[in-house]
Amino acid sequence: MARAAEHMSGSRLSEPSSVAVSFIGVGYCRAPAKHLRPRGASNEALNRLLEFSALFRAMPKAASDPGAPYNKGQAIHYLRAFSANFPTGAVIGVADKGEAAGVAVVRIAAGLEAPTAGEVRYNGRVFPVDAAGLAPFQFRTVAENLGMLAKALRFSDRDISDALLQIRSVRELDAIADLPAYRVPKQALFDMALAAACLLPADIVAIPDMRSPSPCLATRWERFVQQAPSRGICILLAARKLSVILPWATHLALIENGNLLDLGPADIAAEHLDILGAAAGIADRDDGIDDDGSLDEDPDEEANGNRDPNYADAASTCAEVREPGSLRISQSITEGGQFRLSARDRLDVAENQRQPTLVVAEHDFEARFELDLPEDTSSVRPCLEILAKETLPTILACGPELRPPFPERPCLTAIVPGKLLSPATWALRLTVSCRRDDGSEYLQTPLKHAVLVVPETSGVRPFLPLKWRGLVTPQLEIREIETFEPTGGLPPASIRISTPGESGPGAFPSSQPIDIDSVWPVPRYPSPGEISMDIMRGKYILTRTPAQHIELPGGHVLSMHARIPAGLLAGGGYLLRLVQARPHAGPRDDPFSLLIGAEFRIDGEMVVSGEPGTAAGFRPGAAPLHADIEWHIRPAGNETEGARDEK
Amino acid sequence: MTVAGFTHRFTTRPNKALSRDVGDYVARVVASLPQLPLVARYLVQRIFDRTVLGFWWIALRALTPVAAMALIFMHVTEFGTPGLFYPVFLLAGMTVWIVVDIGISYGMRSLFAGRRLQRMMRLPAFLFSLASLSMPLIHGAVMLSVLVFAVIVCGIAGVDLPSMMRWQLALFPVLIALVAMLVTGLTVFVSIAFILTRDTRFVVPMLTQVWFFGTPVLYPLSALPPGWQTLSLYLNPLTPIMEASRYALFGIGQWPAVPLLVSAFFIGVVFLCGIWFMMRSEWVLPDMS
C-alpha cells in the first residue's frame, strides 16, 4: 500500500512529469441489476414505479455508506475513495482484479459516468472513444455524428474538418463516413472514433471498451500510441479482455476492492497480477470464446440489425463443449463484508438446450467447483473466465486450494471469488488442466461450462433477456441443499464414483469410466425387507417412475450401475435422495425378481451390489437429469460380468 | 487538494450523496449550459427526422387548431370580449398556452429522446428539460408572429383593436419566462414518469386538456361566475398569467397583481422541486434503464 501511495503522489512517475487526470476520493456505486431486485408487483410498469420509488429513497444513504442496504439489496461499490493521478504522456491500462472497476474508472474519466462521491480533475480536453455513444443521430451520417461529437467536446471547426479530411483519406473509413449511423456496425464506429482520437488535438483519450482496431487503422493507432509520450497525451484504456490492453499499455493501474492497488510501469505493476493464471487465461481466451457477448439493450439498434454477431459465436462455442449436469457451483453472497454460504444452485439442462452457460447474477460471488479427478494429480490449474460485459476475467490458479473432501479419492475444490456486474447475462467457463507427478498434463480441455444461478435467499427472480429466449430453457431451479453427510441406511456393498467420459449431453459414457476406487463404507441394510438409501436428508425431490420387471435367477448377483455426475456425490449428491429396494414378487412368484425404475436417470456411475436372498428388488427414484442405468447380473462368486443389459 | 493547470473539473463532494447537494447540481447544470444549444438542436432535429414537411409542421401544428377554434367560437356570444376581436383574443391566449401544451408534450419525451446523447456525453439530466423548452418557445414565437400579423391585418381591414405599442408590452417576456419555468418544472416530473411507465403518454394529454379548458384561453375570465373566477385565479397558476398577458399585449382587463404573485410563488416551488427531483432521480435513472 505504501507503494500505491507513492505512486499516487506521483513521485515515482518520474518519466511523465505532470498529471492528466486526477481522481480524488472518488466513489462510485450502483444498484444491483434490475433482474436481481425484488419484484414488488406483477405488473411490470407498476413494478418499475415501485422500484424507482424504493431506489429514490434508499439512494442517498447507499451512496455515502457502503454498508447501507439499497432497495433490499447491497449497492455495488465499484470504487471506494479511489484516488489516483494519471500522468500525461502515458498509455495507462486500468484493470481490476476480478471486478469491473477498471471500466468504471475509464468511463468516469471519459465523462460518460458521474461518480457518486469525490472529485475528478482534468488537465486538458478529453476525447472518449465509445462506439456505443458515438452516433446519437442514428439517421444521420457517421461523419455528421462525429463532427457533432467533436464540436460538443469543444474542438474547433478547423480541427474537426482537418480530422474528417484525414479520416476520409482511409478508404475503409471513407466508405462508412457517409452512411447513416444505424447501418454501420459497432466495430466500424469504434474505428471511426479511434481515428478521430488519433487526429483531434485531445490531451486525454479515454477508451473504456478497448477493442482491437481494424487492419486499416492498426498502423495509425500504433503510431499514435508510440507518439503519445512525446506529445504528452494520456491514454486511458480498459477492456473486458486483459489481453487487449496489455500490448498497448506502458503503465498499469490496478484496482482491488475499489481502491488503487498499484499504478506504475506495466511490467512492475503486473507483479500484482497472477501471471500464471493470467497467462493461461489470456492464451485460452485468444483462441476461445470471444467475450463480446454483451447484450445490447437498445431496442433501436436491435431493430436495425446493428447487433454484434460475436455473441452468437460465443453461444455456439459454448454449446459445443458443454456437458450438462457435470459441474456444480455453490455460491456465496457478500453480506456485510462476510461470506455466507447460501445455497447450491444449478440449472437443469434439457437435452435440446443449446446454451447452457447461463448465469444470472450481479453481486459478489464465490463459485465453488467440485470436480472429481481421474487420478492422482500433482497440480491442478482451474481457470474461470467470466464472459461478460464490463468485467475482466477472473482468473485463479488454485493448486493450493486442492482439498479432497474424501481422502480416498482425489477431488478438487476450487474456490473462485468474483463479481458480476451490470444488467447483463453472464457466462462462466471453467477450464481445468491437471499435471501428473512426471509433469505430463492431462485433462486440459475446456472441461465444463458453469452455470450460476442466484440463490433464493437473495430474493431475486431469474431473468432471461429476450435475445436468449429460445436459446435457453429457463429451468432455473433454486433449491436449498444441505451438506452431505452419509448417515447410514445406504444399500449394501458399495457406491463407486467415477468421472464421466467424454460424452454428449446426457448420454451414457461411451468410453470406459475411470474408477478411482473411492468406496464409501456403507452398512448392510438391516433386513431383506424394504431398504432405503437416504443419501441426502432434506427435501424429497425424486419422482417415481413406472417400474420394470426383470428376473434374477437364483445364485446370481445383481449389480446396478447408474450414472451420476462426477462432482455430484463428492460434496453432497443432491440429486439422489432416495433409492428404495424392496421385495417384490416376479411374474412367476420368483423371489428374485427385480423391480427397477425405468426412468432412473442419473449421470455418473453408481454400483450397487446385491446378494441373492437379500436384494429382491429396486425401485430407484428419478432425478431430473437425463442419464442411463445399467445393471449386471452374474453368477454369485464370478468376478467377471455375465449377461449385461443396458437400458 | 488543488492541482495547478487544470482546465475544468467535475466535482461531487466526497462522502456526500449527490442528491443532497443542490448547489453542486446547479453548478453542474450551469457549467453544462454551453452544451444547451447542442442538446436543444439534437432534440428538435430528432422530432423532425424522417418527416416530409420538416419544420413546416411547427406552423401547421400551431395554427390549425387556432384557426378552427377561432372560426367556431367567434360565433359564441358568451366568449365575446369587449374591445377585442375574438380571433385576436384567442391568438393572444394561445400564444401563452401553446408554450405550456407543446412544452409538456415534447418535454415528456426529452429524457427518453436524449438517451443516446446522454450515452455520448454525461450531461445533467436537467439540461434536457431546459433544452426541451426550445420547441415550445419556437411555437410561441410563431404564434406571436401570427398574432402580430393578425393585428396588422385587422388594422388594415379597419377592425378596431387596442394598440400593442404600450409600455406594458415589456412585461410579456417576463410572463413567458414564468410559463417556461412552470413548464420546465413540470417537464422534469413527466419526463421521468415517461421513462418509468408509458402510462404517462395517456395521462398527460388528458390532464393537459382538462387544464386547457380550466384556463381562460378560449373564453374571458369574466365569462365565469365570480366564485369560479376567484378559484381559477388562485388555484390555476396559468390564469393570472393569461390575464396578465392580455393586459400586457392589449391593455384589456386588469393587472392581477396578487394572484400573479401567488402564481409566481407556486411556479418557483415547482421549478425548485423539479431541480431537486431531477437531481435525485439522475442517480437512480441509469439503474432503471
PDB file of C-alpha atoms in Angstrom, chain B residues 143-285:
ATOM      1  CA  MET B 143     -47.780  32.182 -32.628  1.00  0.00           C
ATOM      2  CA  LEU B 144     -46.646  35.627 -31.570  1.00  0.00           C
ATOM      3  CA  SER B 145     -45.661  36.399 -35.145  1.00  0.00           C
ATOM      4  CA  VAL B 146     -49.075  35.294 -36.304  1.00  0.00           C
ATOM      5  CA  LEU B 147     -50.652  37.466 -33.633  1.00  0.00           C
ATOM      6  CA  VAL B 148     -48.704  40.496 -34.778  1.00  0.00           C
ATOM      7  CA  PHE B 149     -49.581  39.702 -38.378  1.00  0.00           C
ATOM      8  CA  ALA B 150     -53.249  39.370 -37.431  1.00  0.00           C
ATOM      9  CA  VAL B 151     -53.194  42.698 -35.634  1.00  0.00           C
ATOM     10  CA  ILE B 152     -51.690  44.353 -38.693  1.00  0.00           C
ATOM     11  CA  VAL B 153     -54.233  42.749 -40.994  1.00  0.00           C
ATOM     12  CA  CYS B 154     -57.048  43.779 -38.669  1.00  0.00           C
ATOM     13  CA  GLY B 155     -55.702  47.328 -38.683  1.00  0.00           C
ATOM     14  CA  ILE B 156     -55.688  47.370 -42.470  1.00  0.00           C
ATOM     15  CA  ALA B 157     -59.143  45.861 -42.553  1.00  0.00           C
ATOM     16  CA  GLY B 158     -60.456  48.528 -40.228  1.00  0.00           C
ATOM     17  CA  VAL B 159     -61.134  46.333 -37.229  1.00  0.00           C
ATOM     18  CA  ASP B 160     -60.893  48.357 -34.073  1.00  0.00           C
ATOM     19  CA  LEU B 161     -58.096  46.970 -31.874  1.00  0.00           C
ATOM     20  CA  PRO B 162     -56.241  48.431 -28.927  1.00  0.00           C
ATOM     21  CA  SER B 163     -52.679  49.338 -29.672  1.00  0.00           C
ATOM     22  CA  MET B 164     -49.943  46.895 -28.736  1.00  0.00           C
ATOM     23  CA  MET B 165     -47.341  49.593 -28.528  1.00  0.00           C
ATOM     24  CA  ARG B 166     -47.579  50.207 -24.816  1.00  0.00           C
ATOM     25  CA  TRP B 167     -45.020  50.051 -22.061  1.00  0.00           C
ATOM     26  CA  GLN B 168     -46.812  47.058 -20.543  1.00  0.00           C
ATOM     27  CA  LEU B 169     -45.667  45.053 -23.524  1.00  0.00           C
ATOM     28  CA  ALA B 170     -42.288  44.745 -21.813  1.00  0.00           C
ATOM     29  CA  LEU B 171     -43.960  42.570 -19.183  1.00  0.00           C
ATOM     30  CA  PHE B 172     -44.881  39.933 -21.709  1.00  0.00           C
ATOM     31  CA  PRO B 173     -41.405  38.283 -21.837  1.00  0.00           C
ATOM     32  CA  VAL B 174     -41.439  38.112 -18.055  1.00  0.00           C
ATOM     33  CA  LEU B 175     -44.731  36.271 -18.200  1.00  0.00           C
ATOM     34  CA  ILE B 176     -43.364  33.900 -20.823  1.00  0.00           C
ATOM     35  CA  ALA B 177     -40.349  33.294 -18.602  1.00  0.00           C
ATOM     36  CA  LEU B 178     -42.703  32.381 -15.759  1.00  0.00           C
ATOM     37  CA  VAL B 179     -44.519  29.965 -18.035  1.00  0.00           C
ATOM     38  CA  ALA B 180     -41.202  28.480 -19.145  1.00  0.00           C
ATOM     39  CA  MET B 181     -40.223  27.911 -15.537  1.00  0.00           C
ATOM     40  CA  LEU B 182     -43.513  26.221 -14.859  1.00  0.00           C
ATOM     41  CA  VAL B 183     -43.151  24.030 -17.918  1.00  0.00           C
ATOM     42  CA  THR B 184     -39.587  23.103 -17.010  1.00  0.00           C
ATOM     43  CA  GLY B 185     -40.583  22.092 -13.534  1.00  0.00           C
ATOM     44  CA  LEU B 186     -43.476  20.003 -14.771  1.00  0.00           C
ATOM     45  CA  THR B 187     -41.371  18.528 -17.541  1.00  0.00           C
ATOM     46  CA  VAL B 188     -38.984  17.055 -15.007  1.00  0.00           C
ATOM     47  CA  PHE B 189     -41.720  15.016 -13.421  1.00  0.00           C
ATOM     48  CA  VAL B 190     -43.438  13.878 -16.572  1.00  0.00           C
ATOM     49  CA  SER B 191     -40.216  13.034 -18.390  1.00  0.00           C
ATOM     50  CA  ILE B 192     -39.094  10.781 -15.561  1.00  0.00           C
ATOM     51  CA  ALA B 193     -42.542   9.286 -15.352  1.00  0.00           C
ATOM     52  CA  PHE B 194     -42.419   8.663 -19.093  1.00  0.00           C
ATOM     53  CA  ILE B 195     -39.217   6.689 -18.710  1.00  0.00           C
ATOM     54  CA  LEU B 196     -40.723   4.615 -15.950  1.00  0.00           C
ATOM     55  CA  THR B 197     -44.095   3.926 -17.446  1.00  0.00           C
ATOM     56  CA  ARG B 198     -45.740   4.633 -20.745  1.00  0.00           C
ATOM     57  CA  ASP B 199     -48.994   5.417 -18.994  1.00  0.00           C
ATOM     58  CA  THR B 200     -47.680   8.921 -18.942  1.00  0.00           C
ATOM     59  CA  ARG B 201     -48.389   9.482 -22.582  1.00  0.00           C
ATOM     60  CA  PHE B 202     -52.061   8.839 -21.942  1.00  0.00           C
ATOM     61  CA  VAL B 203     -52.339  10.663 -18.687  1.00  0.00           C
ATOM     62  CA  VAL B 204     -50.520  13.846 -19.609  1.00  0.00           C
ATOM     63  CA  PRO B 205     -52.564  14.818 -22.693  1.00  0.00           C
ATOM     64  CA  MET B 206     -55.716  14.090 -20.770  1.00  0.00           C
ATOM     65  CA  LEU B 207     -54.738  16.318 -17.874  1.00  0.00           C
ATOM     66  CA  THR B 208     -53.436  18.969 -20.251  1.00  0.00           C
ATOM     67  CA  GLN B 209     -56.752  19.071 -21.990  1.00  0.00           C
ATOM     68  CA  VAL B 210     -58.583  19.460 -18.697  1.00  0.00           C
ATOM     69  CA  TRP B 211     -56.182  22.227 -17.780  1.00  0.00           C
ATOM     70  CA  PHE B 212     -56.772  23.892 -21.136  1.00  0.00           C
ATOM     71  CA  PHE B 213     -60.489  24.139 -20.544  1.00  0.00           C
ATOM     72  CA  GLY B 214     -59.882  25.279 -16.969  1.00  0.00           C
ATOM     73  CA  THR B 215     -57.724  28.140 -18.168  1.00  0.00           C
ATOM     74  CA  PRO B 216     -59.313  31.217 -19.771  1.00  0.00           C
ATOM     75  CA  VAL B 217     -57.828  30.724 -23.203  1.00  0.00           C
ATOM     76  CA  LEU B 218     -60.973  30.268 -25.244  1.00  0.00           C
ATOM     77  CA  TYR B 219     -63.075  32.473 -23.069  1.00  0.00           C
ATOM     78  CA  PRO B 220     -62.508  35.578 -20.971  1.00  0.00           C
ATOM     79  CA  LEU B 221     -62.273  35.106 -17.249  1.00  0.00           C
ATOM     80  CA  SER B 222     -65.290  37.318 -16.862  1.00  0.00           C
ATOM     81  CA  ALA B 223     -67.382  34.636 -18.542  1.00  0.00           C
ATOM     82  CA  LEU B 224     -67.049  32.540 -15.379  1.00  0.00           C
ATOM     83  CA  PRO B 225     -69.198  33.084 -12.276  1.00  0.00           C
ATOM     84  CA  PRO B 226     -67.464  35.278  -9.655  1.00  0.00           C
ATOM     85  CA  GLY B 227     -66.723  32.394  -7.325  1.00  0.00           C
ATOM     86  CA  TRP B 228     -65.158  30.368 -10.098  1.00  0.00           C
ATOM     87  CA  GLN B 229     -63.130  33.363 -11.164  1.00  0.00           C
ATOM     88  CA  THR B 230     -61.528  33.574  -7.732  1.00  0.00           C
ATOM     89  CA  LEU B 231     -60.885  29.868  -7.668  1.00  0.00           C
ATOM     90  CA  SER B 232     -59.327  29.956 -11.100  1.00  0.00           C
ATOM     91  CA  LEU B 233     -57.156  32.940 -10.270  1.00  0.00           C
ATOM     92  CA  TYR B 234     -55.693  31.412  -7.140  1.00  0.00           C
ATOM     93  CA  LEU B 235     -55.660  27.711  -7.906  1.00  0.00           C
ATOM     94  CA  ASN B 236     -54.680  27.727 -11.536  1.00  0.00           C
ATOM     95  CA  PRO B 237     -51.243  29.304 -11.901  1.00  0.00           C
ATOM     96  CA  LEU B 238     -51.874  29.935 -15.569  1.00  0.00           C
ATOM     97  CA  THR B 239     -54.998  32.039 -15.116  1.00  0.00           C
ATOM     98  CA  PRO B 240     -53.272  35.130 -13.730  1.00  0.00           C
ATOM     99  CA  ILE B 241     -50.561  34.760 -16.340  1.00  0.00           C
ATOM    100  CA  MET B 242     -53.160  34.555 -19.084  1.00  0.00           C
ATOM    101  CA  GLU B 243     -54.949  37.618 -17.798  1.00  0.00           C
ATOM    102  CA  ALA B 244     -51.721  39.484 -17.327  1.00  0.00           C
ATOM    103  CA  SER B 245     -50.514  38.595 -20.799  1.00  0.00           C
ATOM    104  CA  ARG B 246     -53.659  40.003 -22.397  1.00  0.00           C
ATOM    105  CA  TYR B 247     -53.254  43.084 -20.282  1.00  0.00           C
ATOM    106  CA  ALA B 248     -49.624  43.369 -21.356  1.00  0.00           C
ATOM    107  CA  LEU B 249     -50.447  42.871 -25.016  1.00  0.00           C
ATOM    108  CA  PHE B 250     -53.614  44.873 -25.419  1.00  0.00           C
ATOM    109  CA  GLY B 251     -54.307  46.552 -22.134  1.00  0.00           C
ATOM    110  CA  ILE B 252     -57.641  44.828 -21.665  1.00  0.00           C
ATOM    111  CA  GLY B 253     -58.766  43.706 -18.224  1.00  0.00           C
ATOM    112  CA  GLN B 254     -56.786  44.370 -15.091  1.00  0.00           C
ATOM    113  CA  TRP B 255     -53.329  43.523 -13.912  1.00  0.00           C
ATOM    114  CA  PRO B 256     -53.892  40.665 -11.422  1.00  0.00           C
ATOM    115  CA  ALA B 257     -51.149  41.598  -9.005  1.00  0.00           C
ATOM    116  CA  VAL B 258     -51.919  39.364  -6.024  1.00  0.00           C
ATOM    117  CA  PRO B 259     -52.922  36.258  -7.977  1.00  0.00           C
ATOM    118  CA  LEU B 260     -49.828  36.721 -10.101  1.00  0.00           C
ATOM    119  CA  LEU B 261     -47.632  36.764  -7.020  1.00  0.00           C
ATOM    120  CA  VAL B 262     -49.269  33.589  -5.767  1.00  0.00           C
ATOM    121  CA  SER B 263     -48.795  32.053  -9.172  1.00  0.00           C
ATOM    122  CA  ALA B 264     -45.137  33.081  -9.304  1.00  0.00           C
ATOM    123  CA  PHE B 265     -44.571  31.583  -5.885  1.00  0.00           C
ATOM    124  CA  PHE B 266     -46.195  28.339  -6.961  1.00  0.00           C
ATOM    125  CA  ILE B 267     -44.144  28.268 -10.156  1.00  0.00           C
ATOM    126  CA  GLY B 268     -40.966  28.865  -8.198  1.00  0.00           C
ATOM    127  CA  VAL B 269     -41.777  25.970  -5.904  1.00  0.00           C
ATOM    128  CA  VAL B 270     -42.487  23.691  -8.843  1.00  0.00           C
ATOM    129  CA  PHE B 271     -39.257  24.723 -10.533  1.00  0.00           C
ATOM    130  CA  LEU B 272     -37.128  24.112  -7.449  1.00  0.00           C
ATOM    131  CA  CYS B 273     -38.863  20.845  -6.741  1.00  0.00           C
ATOM    132  CA  GLY B 274     -38.146  19.880 -10.315  1.00  0.00           C
ATOM    133  CA  ILE B 275     -34.448  20.551  -9.861  1.00  0.00           C
ATOM    134  CA  TRP B 276     -34.378  18.603  -6.640  1.00  0.00           C
ATOM    135  CA  PHE B 277     -36.324  15.720  -8.063  1.00  0.00           C
ATOM    136  CA  MET B 278     -34.229  15.517 -11.199  1.00  0.00           C
ATOM    137  CA  MET B 279     -31.063  15.700  -9.165  1.00  0.00           C
ATOM    138  CA  ARG B 280     -32.036  12.735  -7.060  1.00  0.00           C
ATOM    139  CA  SER B 281     -33.541  10.823  -9.921  1.00  0.00           C
ATOM    140  CA  GLU B 282     -30.460  11.226 -12.041  1.00  0.00           C
ATOM    141  CA  TRP B 283     -28.612   8.856  -9.793  1.00  0.00           C
ATOM    142  CA  VAL B 284     -31.337   6.263 -10.000  1.00  0.00           C
ATOM    143  CA  LEU B 285     -32.268   6.542 -13.669  1.00  0.00           C
TER     144      LEU B 285
END
